mmCIF file of C-alpha atoms in Angstrom:
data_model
loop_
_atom_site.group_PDB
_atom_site.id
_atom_site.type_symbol
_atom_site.label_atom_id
_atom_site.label_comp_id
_atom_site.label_asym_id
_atom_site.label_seq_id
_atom_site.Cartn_x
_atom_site.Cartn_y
_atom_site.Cartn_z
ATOM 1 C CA UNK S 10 28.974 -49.029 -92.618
ATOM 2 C CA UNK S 11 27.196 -45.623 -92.272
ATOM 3 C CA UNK S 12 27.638 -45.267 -96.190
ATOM 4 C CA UNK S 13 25.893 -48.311 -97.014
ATOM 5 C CA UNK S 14 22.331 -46.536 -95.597
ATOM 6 C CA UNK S 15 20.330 -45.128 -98.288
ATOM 7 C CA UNK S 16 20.058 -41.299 -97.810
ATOM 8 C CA UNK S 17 16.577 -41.197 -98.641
ATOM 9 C CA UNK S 18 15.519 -44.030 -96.232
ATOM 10 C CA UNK S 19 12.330 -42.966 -94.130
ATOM 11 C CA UNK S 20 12.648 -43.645 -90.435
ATOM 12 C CA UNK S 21 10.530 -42.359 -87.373
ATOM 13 C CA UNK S 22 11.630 -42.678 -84.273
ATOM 14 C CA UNK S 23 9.004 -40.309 -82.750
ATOM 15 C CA UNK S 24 7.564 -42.991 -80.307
ATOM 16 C CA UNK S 25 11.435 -44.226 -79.073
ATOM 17 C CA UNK S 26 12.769 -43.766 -75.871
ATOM 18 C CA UNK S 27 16.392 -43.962 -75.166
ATOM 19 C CA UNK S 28 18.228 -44.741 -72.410
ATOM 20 C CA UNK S 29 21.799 -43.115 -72.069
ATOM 21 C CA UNK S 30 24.260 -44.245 -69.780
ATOM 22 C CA UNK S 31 28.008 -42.180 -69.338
ATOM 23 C CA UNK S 32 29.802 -41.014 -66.493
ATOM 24 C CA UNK S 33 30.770 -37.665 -68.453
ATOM 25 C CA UNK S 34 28.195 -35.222 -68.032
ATOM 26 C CA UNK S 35 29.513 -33.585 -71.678
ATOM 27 C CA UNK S 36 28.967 -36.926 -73.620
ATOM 28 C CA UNK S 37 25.576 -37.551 -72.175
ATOM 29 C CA UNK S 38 25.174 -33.701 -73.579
ATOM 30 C CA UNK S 39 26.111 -34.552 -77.223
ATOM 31 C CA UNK S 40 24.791 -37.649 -77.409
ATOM 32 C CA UNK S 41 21.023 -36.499 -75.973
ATOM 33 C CA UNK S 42 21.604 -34.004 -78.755
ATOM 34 C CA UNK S 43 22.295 -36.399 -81.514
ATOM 35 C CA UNK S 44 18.924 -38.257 -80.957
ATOM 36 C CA UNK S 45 17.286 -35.109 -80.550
ATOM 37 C CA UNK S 46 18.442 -34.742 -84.223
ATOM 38 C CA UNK S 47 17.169 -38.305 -85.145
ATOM 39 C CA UNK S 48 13.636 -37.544 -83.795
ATOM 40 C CA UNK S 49 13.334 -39.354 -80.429
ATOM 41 C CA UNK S 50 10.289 -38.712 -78.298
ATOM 42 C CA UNK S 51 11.963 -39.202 -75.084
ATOM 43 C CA UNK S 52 16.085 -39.412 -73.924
ATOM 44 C CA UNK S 53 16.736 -40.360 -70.180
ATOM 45 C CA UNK S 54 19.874 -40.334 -68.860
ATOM 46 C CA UNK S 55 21.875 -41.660 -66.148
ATOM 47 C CA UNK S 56 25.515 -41.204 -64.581
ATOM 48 C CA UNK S 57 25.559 -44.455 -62.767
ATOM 49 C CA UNK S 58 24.395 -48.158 -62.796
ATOM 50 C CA UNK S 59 22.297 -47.943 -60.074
ATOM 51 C CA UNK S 60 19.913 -44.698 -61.731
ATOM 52 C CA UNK S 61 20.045 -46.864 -65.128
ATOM 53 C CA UNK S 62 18.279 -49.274 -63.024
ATOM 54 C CA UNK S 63 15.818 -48.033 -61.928
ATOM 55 C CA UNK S 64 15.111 -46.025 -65.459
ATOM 56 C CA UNK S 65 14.882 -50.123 -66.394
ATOM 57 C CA UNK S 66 12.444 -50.950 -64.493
ATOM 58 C CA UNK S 67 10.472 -48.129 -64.370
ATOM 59 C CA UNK S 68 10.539 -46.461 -67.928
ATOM 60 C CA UNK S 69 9.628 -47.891 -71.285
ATOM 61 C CA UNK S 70 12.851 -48.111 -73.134
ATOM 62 C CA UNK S 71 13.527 -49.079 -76.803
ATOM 63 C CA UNK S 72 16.980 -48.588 -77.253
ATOM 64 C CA UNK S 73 19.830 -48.159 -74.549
ATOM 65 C CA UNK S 74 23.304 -46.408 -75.295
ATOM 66 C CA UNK S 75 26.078 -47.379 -72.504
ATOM 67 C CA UNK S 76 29.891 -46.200 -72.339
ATOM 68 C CA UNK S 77 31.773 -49.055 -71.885
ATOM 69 C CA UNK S 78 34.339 -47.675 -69.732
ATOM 70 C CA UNK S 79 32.247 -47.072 -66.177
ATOM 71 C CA UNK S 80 34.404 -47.348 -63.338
ATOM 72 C CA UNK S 81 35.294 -50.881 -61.757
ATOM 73 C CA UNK S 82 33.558 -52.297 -64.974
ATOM 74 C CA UNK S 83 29.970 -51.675 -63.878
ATOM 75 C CA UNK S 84 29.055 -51.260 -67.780
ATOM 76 C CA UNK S 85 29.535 -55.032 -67.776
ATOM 77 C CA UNK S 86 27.532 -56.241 -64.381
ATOM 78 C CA UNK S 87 24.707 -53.734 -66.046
ATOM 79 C CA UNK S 88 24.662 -55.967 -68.850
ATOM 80 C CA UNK S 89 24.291 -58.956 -67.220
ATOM 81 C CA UNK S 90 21.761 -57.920 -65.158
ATOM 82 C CA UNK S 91 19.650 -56.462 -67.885
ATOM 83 C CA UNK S 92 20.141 -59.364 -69.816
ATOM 84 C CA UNK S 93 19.841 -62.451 -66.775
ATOM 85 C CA UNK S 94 17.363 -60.110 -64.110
ATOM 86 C CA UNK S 95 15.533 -57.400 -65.717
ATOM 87 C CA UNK S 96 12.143 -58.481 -66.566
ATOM 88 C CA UNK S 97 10.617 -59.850 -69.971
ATOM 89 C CA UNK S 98 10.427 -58.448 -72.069
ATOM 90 C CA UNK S 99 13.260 -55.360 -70.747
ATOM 91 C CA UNK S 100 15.712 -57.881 -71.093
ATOM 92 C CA UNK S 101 15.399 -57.646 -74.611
ATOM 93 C CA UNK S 102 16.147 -54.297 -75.290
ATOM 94 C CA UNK S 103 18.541 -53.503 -78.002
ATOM 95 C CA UNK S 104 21.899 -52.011 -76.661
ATOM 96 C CA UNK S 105 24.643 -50.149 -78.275
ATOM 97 C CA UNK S 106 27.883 -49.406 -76.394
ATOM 98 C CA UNK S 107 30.483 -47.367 -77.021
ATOM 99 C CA UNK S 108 34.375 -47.950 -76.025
ATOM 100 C CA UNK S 109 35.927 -44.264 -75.386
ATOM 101 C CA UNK S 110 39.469 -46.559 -75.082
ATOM 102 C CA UNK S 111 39.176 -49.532 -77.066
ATOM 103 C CA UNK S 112 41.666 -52.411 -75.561
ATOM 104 C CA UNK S 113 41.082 -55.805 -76.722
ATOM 105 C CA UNK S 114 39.530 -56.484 -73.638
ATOM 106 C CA UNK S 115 36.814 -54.019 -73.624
ATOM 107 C CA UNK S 116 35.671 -54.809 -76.959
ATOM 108 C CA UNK S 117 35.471 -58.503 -76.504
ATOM 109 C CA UNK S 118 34.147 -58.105 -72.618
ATOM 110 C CA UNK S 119 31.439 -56.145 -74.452
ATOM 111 C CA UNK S 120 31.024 -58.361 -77.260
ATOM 112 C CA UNK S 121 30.439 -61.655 -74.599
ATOM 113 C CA UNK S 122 28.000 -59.020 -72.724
ATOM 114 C CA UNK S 123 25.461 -59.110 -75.063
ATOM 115 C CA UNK S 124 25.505 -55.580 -76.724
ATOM 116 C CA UNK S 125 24.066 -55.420 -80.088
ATOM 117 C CA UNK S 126 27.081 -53.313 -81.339
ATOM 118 C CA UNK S 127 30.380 -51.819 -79.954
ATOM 119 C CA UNK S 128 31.149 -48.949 -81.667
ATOM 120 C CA UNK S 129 35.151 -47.084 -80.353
ATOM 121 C CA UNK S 130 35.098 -43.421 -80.373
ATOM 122 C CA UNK S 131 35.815 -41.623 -82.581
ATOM 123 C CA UNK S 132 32.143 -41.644 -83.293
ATOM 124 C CA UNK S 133 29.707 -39.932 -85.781
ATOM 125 C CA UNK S 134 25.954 -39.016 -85.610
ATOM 126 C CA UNK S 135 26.263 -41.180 -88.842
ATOM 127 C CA UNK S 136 27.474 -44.018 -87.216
ATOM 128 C CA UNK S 137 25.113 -44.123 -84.260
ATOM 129 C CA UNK S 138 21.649 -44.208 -86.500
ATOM 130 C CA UNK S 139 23.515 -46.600 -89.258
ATOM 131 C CA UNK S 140 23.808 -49.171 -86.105
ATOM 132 C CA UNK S 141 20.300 -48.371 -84.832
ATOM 133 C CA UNK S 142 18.958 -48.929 -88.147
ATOM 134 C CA UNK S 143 21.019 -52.467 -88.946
ATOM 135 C CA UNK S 144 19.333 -53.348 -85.390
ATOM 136 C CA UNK S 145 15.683 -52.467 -86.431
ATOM 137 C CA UNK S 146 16.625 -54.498 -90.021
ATOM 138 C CA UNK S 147 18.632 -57.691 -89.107
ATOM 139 C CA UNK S 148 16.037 -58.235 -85.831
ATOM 140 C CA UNK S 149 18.241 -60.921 -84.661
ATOM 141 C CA UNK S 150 16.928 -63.653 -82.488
ATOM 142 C CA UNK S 151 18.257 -63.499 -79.124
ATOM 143 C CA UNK S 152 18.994 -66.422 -77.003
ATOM 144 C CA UNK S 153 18.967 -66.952 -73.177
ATOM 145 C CA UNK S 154 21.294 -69.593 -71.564
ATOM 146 C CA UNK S 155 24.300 -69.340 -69.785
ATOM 147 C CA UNK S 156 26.964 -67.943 -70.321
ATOM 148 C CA UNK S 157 25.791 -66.024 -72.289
ATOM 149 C CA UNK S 158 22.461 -63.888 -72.866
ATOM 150 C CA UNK S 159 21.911 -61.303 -75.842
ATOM 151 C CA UNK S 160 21.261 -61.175 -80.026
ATOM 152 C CA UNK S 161 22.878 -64.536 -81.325
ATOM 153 C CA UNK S 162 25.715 -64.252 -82.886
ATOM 154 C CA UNK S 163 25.674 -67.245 -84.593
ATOM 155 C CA UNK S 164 25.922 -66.180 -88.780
ATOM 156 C CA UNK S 165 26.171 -67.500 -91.742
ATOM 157 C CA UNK S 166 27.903 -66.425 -94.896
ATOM 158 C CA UNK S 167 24.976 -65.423 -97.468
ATOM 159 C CA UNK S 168 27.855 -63.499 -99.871
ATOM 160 C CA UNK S 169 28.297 -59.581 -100.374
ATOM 161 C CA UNK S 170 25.106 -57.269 -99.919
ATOM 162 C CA UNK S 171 23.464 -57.222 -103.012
ATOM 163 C CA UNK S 172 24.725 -54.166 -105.377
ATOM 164 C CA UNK S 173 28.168 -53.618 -103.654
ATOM 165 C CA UNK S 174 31.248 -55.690 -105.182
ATOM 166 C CA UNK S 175 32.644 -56.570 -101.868
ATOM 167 C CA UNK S 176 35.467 -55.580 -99.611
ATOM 168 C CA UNK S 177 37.664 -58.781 -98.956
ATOM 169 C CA UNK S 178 40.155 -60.184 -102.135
ATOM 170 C CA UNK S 179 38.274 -63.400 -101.996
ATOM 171 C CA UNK S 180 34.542 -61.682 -102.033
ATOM 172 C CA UNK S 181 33.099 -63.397 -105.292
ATOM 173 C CA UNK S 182 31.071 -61.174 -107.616
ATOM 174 C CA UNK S 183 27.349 -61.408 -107.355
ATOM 175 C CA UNK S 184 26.700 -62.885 -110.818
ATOM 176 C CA UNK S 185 28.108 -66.275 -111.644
ATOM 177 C CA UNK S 186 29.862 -66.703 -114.014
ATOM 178 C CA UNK S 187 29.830 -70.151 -116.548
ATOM 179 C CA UNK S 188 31.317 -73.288 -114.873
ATOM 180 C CA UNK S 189 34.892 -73.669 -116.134
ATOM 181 C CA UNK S 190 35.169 -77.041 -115.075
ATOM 182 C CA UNK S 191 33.255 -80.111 -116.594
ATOM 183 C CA UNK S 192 30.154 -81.414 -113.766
ATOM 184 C CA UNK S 193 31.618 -84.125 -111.488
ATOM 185 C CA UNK S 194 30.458 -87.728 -111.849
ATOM 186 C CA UNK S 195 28.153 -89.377 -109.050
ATOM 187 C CA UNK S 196 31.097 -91.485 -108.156
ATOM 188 C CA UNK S 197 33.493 -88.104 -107.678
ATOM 189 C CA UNK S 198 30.389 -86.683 -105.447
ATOM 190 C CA UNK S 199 30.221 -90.261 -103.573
ATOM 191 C CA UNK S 200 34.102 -90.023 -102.683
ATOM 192 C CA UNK S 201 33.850 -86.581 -101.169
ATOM 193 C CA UNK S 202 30.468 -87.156 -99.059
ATOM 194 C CA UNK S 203 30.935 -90.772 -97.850
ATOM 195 C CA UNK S 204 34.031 -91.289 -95.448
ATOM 196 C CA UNK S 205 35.671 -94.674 -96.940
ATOM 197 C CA UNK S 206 37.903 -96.550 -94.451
ATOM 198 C CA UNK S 207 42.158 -95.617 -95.896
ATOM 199 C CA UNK S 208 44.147 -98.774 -96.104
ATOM 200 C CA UNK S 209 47.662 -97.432 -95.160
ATOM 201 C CA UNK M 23 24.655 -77.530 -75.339
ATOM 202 C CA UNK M 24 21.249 -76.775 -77.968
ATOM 203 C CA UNK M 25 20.675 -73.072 -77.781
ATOM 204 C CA UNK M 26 17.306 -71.783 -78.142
ATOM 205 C CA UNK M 27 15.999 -68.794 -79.871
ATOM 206 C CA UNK M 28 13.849 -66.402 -79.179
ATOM 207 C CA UNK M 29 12.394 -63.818 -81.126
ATOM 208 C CA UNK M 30 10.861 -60.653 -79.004
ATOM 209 C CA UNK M 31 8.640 -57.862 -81.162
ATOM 210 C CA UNK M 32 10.805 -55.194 -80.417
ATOM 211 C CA UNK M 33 9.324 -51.952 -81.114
ATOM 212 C CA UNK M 34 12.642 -50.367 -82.181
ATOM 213 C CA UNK M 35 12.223 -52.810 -84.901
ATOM 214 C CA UNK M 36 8.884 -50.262 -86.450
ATOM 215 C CA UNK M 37 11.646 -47.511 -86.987
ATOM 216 C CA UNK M 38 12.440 -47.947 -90.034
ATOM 217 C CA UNK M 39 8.973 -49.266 -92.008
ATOM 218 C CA UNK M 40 7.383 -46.063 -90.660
ATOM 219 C CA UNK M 41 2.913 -46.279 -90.934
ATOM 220 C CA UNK M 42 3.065 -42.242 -90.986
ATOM 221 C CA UNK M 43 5.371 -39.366 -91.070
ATOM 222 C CA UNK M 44 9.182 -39.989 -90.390
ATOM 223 C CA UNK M 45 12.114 -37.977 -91.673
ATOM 224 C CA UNK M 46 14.911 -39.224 -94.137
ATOM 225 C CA UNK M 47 18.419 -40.690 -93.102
ATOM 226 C CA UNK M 48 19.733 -37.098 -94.844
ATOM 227 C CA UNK M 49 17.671 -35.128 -92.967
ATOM 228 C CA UNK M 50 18.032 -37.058 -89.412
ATOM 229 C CA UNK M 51 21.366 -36.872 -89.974
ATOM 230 C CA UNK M 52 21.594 -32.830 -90.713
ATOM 231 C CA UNK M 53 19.724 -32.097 -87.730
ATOM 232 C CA UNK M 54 21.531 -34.269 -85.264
ATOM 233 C CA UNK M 55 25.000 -32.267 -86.452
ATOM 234 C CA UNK M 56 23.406 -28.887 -85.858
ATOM 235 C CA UNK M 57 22.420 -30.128 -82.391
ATOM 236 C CA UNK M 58 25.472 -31.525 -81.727
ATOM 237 C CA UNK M 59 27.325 -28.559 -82.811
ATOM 238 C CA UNK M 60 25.802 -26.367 -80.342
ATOM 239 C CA UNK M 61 28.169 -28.269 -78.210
ATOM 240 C CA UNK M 62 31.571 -27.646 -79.608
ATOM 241 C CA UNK M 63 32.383 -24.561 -77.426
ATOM 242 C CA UNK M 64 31.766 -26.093 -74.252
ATOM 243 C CA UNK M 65 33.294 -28.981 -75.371
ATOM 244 C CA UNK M 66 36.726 -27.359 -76.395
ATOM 245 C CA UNK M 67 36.667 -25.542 -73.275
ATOM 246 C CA UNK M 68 36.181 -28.532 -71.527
ATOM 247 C CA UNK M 69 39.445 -30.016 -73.305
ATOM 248 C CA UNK M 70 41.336 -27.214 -72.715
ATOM 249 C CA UNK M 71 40.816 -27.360 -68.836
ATOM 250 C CA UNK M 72 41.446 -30.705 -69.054
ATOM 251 C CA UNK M 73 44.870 -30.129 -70.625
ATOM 252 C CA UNK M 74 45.685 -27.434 -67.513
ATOM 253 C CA UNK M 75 45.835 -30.564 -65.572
ATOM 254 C CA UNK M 76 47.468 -32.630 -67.709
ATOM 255 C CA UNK M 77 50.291 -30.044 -67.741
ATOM 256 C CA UNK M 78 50.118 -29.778 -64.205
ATOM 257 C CA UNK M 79 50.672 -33.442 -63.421
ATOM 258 C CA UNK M 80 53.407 -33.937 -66.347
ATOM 259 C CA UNK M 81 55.253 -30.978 -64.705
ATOM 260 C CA UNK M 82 54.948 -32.341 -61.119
ATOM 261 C CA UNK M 83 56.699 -35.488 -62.396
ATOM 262 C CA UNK M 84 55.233 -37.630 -59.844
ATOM 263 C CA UNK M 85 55.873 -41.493 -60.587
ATOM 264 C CA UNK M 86 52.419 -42.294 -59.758
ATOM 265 C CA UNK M 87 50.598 -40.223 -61.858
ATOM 266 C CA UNK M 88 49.052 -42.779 -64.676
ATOM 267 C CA UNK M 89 46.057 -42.895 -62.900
ATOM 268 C CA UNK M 90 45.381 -39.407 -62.521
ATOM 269 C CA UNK M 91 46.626 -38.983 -66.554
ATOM 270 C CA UNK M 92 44.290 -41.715 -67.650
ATOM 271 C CA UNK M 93 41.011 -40.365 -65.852
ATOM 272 C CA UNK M 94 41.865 -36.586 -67.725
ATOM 273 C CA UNK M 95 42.999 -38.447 -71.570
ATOM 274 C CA UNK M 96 39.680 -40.265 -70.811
ATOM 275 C CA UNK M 97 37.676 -37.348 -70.156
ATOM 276 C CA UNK M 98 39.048 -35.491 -73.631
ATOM 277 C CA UNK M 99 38.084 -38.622 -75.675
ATOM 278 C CA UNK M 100 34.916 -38.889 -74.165
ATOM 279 C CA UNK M 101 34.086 -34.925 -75.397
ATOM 280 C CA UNK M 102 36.115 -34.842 -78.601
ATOM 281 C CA UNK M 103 34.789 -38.346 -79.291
ATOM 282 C CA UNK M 104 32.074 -36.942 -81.569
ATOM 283 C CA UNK M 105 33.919 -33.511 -82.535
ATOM 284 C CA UNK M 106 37.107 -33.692 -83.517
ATOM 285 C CA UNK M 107 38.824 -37.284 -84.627
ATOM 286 C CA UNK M 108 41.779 -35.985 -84.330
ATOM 287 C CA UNK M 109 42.240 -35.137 -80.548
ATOM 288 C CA UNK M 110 39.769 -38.097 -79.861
ATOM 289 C CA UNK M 111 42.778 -40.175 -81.183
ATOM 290 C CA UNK M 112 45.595 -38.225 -79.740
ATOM 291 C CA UNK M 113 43.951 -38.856 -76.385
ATOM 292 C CA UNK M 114 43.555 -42.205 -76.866
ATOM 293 C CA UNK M 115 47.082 -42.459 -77.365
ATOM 294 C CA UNK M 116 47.557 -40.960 -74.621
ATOM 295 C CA UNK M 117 45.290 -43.180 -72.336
ATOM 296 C CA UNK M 118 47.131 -46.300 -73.703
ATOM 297 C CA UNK M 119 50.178 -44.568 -72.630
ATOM 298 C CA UNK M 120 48.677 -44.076 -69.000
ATOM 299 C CA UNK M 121 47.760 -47.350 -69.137
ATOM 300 C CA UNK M 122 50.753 -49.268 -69.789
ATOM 301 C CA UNK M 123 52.537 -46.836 -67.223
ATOM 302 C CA UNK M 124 50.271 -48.509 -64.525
ATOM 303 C CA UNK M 125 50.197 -51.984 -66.005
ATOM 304 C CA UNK M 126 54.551 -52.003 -65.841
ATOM 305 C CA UNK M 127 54.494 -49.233 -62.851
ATOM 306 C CA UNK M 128 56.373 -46.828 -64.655
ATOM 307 C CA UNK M 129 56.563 -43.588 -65.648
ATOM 308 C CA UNK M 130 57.770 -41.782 -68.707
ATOM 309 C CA UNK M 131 57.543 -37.676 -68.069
ATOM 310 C CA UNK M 132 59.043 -36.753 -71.914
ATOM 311 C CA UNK M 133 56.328 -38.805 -73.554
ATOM 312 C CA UNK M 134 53.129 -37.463 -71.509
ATOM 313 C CA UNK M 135 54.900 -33.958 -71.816
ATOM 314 C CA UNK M 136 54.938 -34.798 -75.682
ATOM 315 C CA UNK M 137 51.393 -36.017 -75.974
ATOM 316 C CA UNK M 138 50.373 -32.984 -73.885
ATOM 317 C CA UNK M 139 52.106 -30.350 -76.442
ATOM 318 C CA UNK M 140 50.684 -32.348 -79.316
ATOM 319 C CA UNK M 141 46.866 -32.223 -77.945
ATOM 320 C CA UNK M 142 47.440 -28.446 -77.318
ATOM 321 C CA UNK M 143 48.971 -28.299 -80.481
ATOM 322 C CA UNK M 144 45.965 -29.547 -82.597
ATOM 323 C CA UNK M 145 43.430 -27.360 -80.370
ATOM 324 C CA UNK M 146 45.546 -24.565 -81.082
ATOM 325 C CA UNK M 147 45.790 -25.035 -84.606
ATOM 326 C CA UNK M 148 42.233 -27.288 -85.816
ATOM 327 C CA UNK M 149 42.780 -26.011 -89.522
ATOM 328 C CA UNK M 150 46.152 -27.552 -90.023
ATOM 329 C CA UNK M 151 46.325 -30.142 -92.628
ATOM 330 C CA UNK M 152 44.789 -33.354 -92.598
ATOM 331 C CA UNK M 153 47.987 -35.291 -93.363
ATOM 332 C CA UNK M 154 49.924 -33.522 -91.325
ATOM 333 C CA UNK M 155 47.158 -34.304 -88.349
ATOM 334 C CA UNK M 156 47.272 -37.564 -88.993
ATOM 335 C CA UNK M 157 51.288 -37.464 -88.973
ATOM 336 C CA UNK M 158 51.248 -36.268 -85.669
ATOM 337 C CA UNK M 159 48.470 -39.081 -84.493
ATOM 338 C CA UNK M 160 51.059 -41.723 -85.760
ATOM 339 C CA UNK M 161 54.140 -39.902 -83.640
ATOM 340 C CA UNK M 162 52.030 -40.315 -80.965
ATOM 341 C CA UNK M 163 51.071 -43.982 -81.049
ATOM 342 C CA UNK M 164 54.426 -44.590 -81.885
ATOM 343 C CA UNK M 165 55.705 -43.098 -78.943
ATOM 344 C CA UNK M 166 53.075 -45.112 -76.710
ATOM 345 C CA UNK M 167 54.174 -48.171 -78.276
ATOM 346 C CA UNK M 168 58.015 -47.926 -77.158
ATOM 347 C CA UNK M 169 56.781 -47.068 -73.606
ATOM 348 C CA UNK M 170 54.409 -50.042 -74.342
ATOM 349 C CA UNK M 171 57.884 -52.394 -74.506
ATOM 350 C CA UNK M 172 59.110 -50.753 -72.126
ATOM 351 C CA UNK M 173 56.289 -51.459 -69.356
ATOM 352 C CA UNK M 174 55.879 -54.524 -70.355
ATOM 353 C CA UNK M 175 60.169 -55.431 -69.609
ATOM 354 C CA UNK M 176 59.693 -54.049 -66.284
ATOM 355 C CA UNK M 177 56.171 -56.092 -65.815
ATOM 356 C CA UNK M 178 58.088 -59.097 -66.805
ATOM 357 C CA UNK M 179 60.948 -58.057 -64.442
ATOM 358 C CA UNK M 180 59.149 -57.528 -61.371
ATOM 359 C CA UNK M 181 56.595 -60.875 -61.953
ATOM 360 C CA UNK M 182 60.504 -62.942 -61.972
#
């Protein structure tokens, strides 16, 4: 995903704050140093759940970064109360997580938390701005409701991104081609929208 | 059940349709690996303490040591995470490994002690071959996943 940003892409992120959330002192470390590399004006940190908090509620925040792996799953009950409790419009704010030891669980338990993106470890400086700048582009609508709070994740296919010729065997090319088959009739069109009762 | 949208101004979203100055993805980019670079001693040394323990507790052969091996593999994927791929993998191999130990309480001394070497191995050694990395990555996880069965018998054994 990282190679699909243009290298010459301007981006500022000189009046961001982010919030970053690991138990291991060494990771907070690196990763304070990656966005001091992509320009942020301010990086908090916390060690815990509680201090992340209270940086909530207290700080401006733009973007959040949170390991998924905090003890006794508190990465998870901090989602749910930034998403369900924190206040308008906090409970917005975009958040990235990162799974040190991906099981199945962990990604999807992140997923249904309402992250914007789980990215697994092993992780690149590359990969952390790609997924802050597909955030800041796609600006997905969020919804509210229960279960579940965060960016819909409702999609729809709109094809390959334009000037790439696709990853998947059955990706179609981004210029049609002629039809090979002749136009169907109305009556063909009739028989495949309108359910007709089957006499068996 | 109709879901309803909503659509907060998020000024994250400003980022990248800058009014003034700004920097380029290349540049960003080139300055957050020098930063993060000024991290890689500490972080190796971190690793290799890490390891100490690891060899302690694989040596002391205790049967209920997963724990204790998961919170250490966890640690060195945590601080090679962003540094080396290599070890990042090899420890997560190894915290499956821990893992499954706990989930089937078992425990398999030979293949810690092998995961262990292999970790050192790499640190020792961060110029060898790509391929041959890699190689020693896919030993690894292969040797978690027979373990893997193995828990997962004596998890079905003990639940009868």
């Amino acid at each position: 995903m990282a190679g699909l940003i243009p290298q010459d892409l301007i981006i500022n992120l000189e009046q961001s704050t982010v919030l970053l959330v690991d138990e291991n002192k060494m990771s907070l470390d690196i990763l304070n140093s990656a966005f001091i590399g992509f320009g942020t004006k301010e990086r908090i940190r916390s060690e815990d759940i509680e201090g992340a908090k209270n940086l909530v509620i207290t700080k401006r925040i733009d973007l959040i970064v949170l390991d998924c792996g905090l003890a006794d799953g508190a990465s998870f009950t901090f989602m749910k109360w930034l998403r369900y409790e924190a206040p308008d419009p906090k409970c917005y704010a975009p958040v990235i997580m990162i799974a040190s030891h991906a099981t199945l669980a962990e990604v999807s338990g992140a997923r249904d938390s309402g992250a914007h993106f789980v990215v697994a470890k092993p992780i690149t400086a590359a990969t952390l701005l790609s997924r802050i700048i597909f955030i800041a582009k796609e600006q997905k609508p969020f919804v509210k409701e229960e279960p579940y709070a965060g960016p819909d994740r409702r999609w729809h296919n709109t094809g390959i991104p334009s000037g790439t010729s696709g990853r998947r065997r059955d990706d179609l090319d981004e210029e049609l081609g002629d039809a090979i088959d002749p136009n169907m009739s109305q009556d063909e069109v009739s028989a495949v929208i309108k359910p007709t009762k089957a006499s068996l | 059940m109709k879901w309803e949208q909503k659509f907060p101004e998020l000024d994250l979203y400003k980022v990248i349709k800058p009014k003034r100055g700004g920097i380029t993805v290349k540049g960003a980019l080139a300055r957050a690996e020098k930063e993060i670079e000024t991290h890689r001693e500490n972080a190796m040394s971190e690793i290799d303490s890490e390891l100490v323990e690891l060899t302690k507790i694989a040596m002391a052969n205790e049967a209920d040591s997963a724990s204790a091996v998961y919170k250490h593999a966890s640690n060195i994927v945590a601080v090679a995470g962003i540094f080396e791929p290599s070890l990042c993998m090899a420890g997560q191999s190894l915290c499956e490994l821990a893992h499954q130990m706990n989930e089937g309480k078992i425990w398999d001394q030979a293949s810690v002690f092998v995961h262990v070497e292999s970790i050192k191995q790499m640190r020792e050694n961060p110029s060898t071959d790509k391929d041959a990395i890699m190689s020693m990555v896919k030993g690894l996880r292969a040797v978690t996943g027979k373990v893997t069965k193995k828990a997962q018998t004596a998890k079905k054994a003990a639940t009868k």
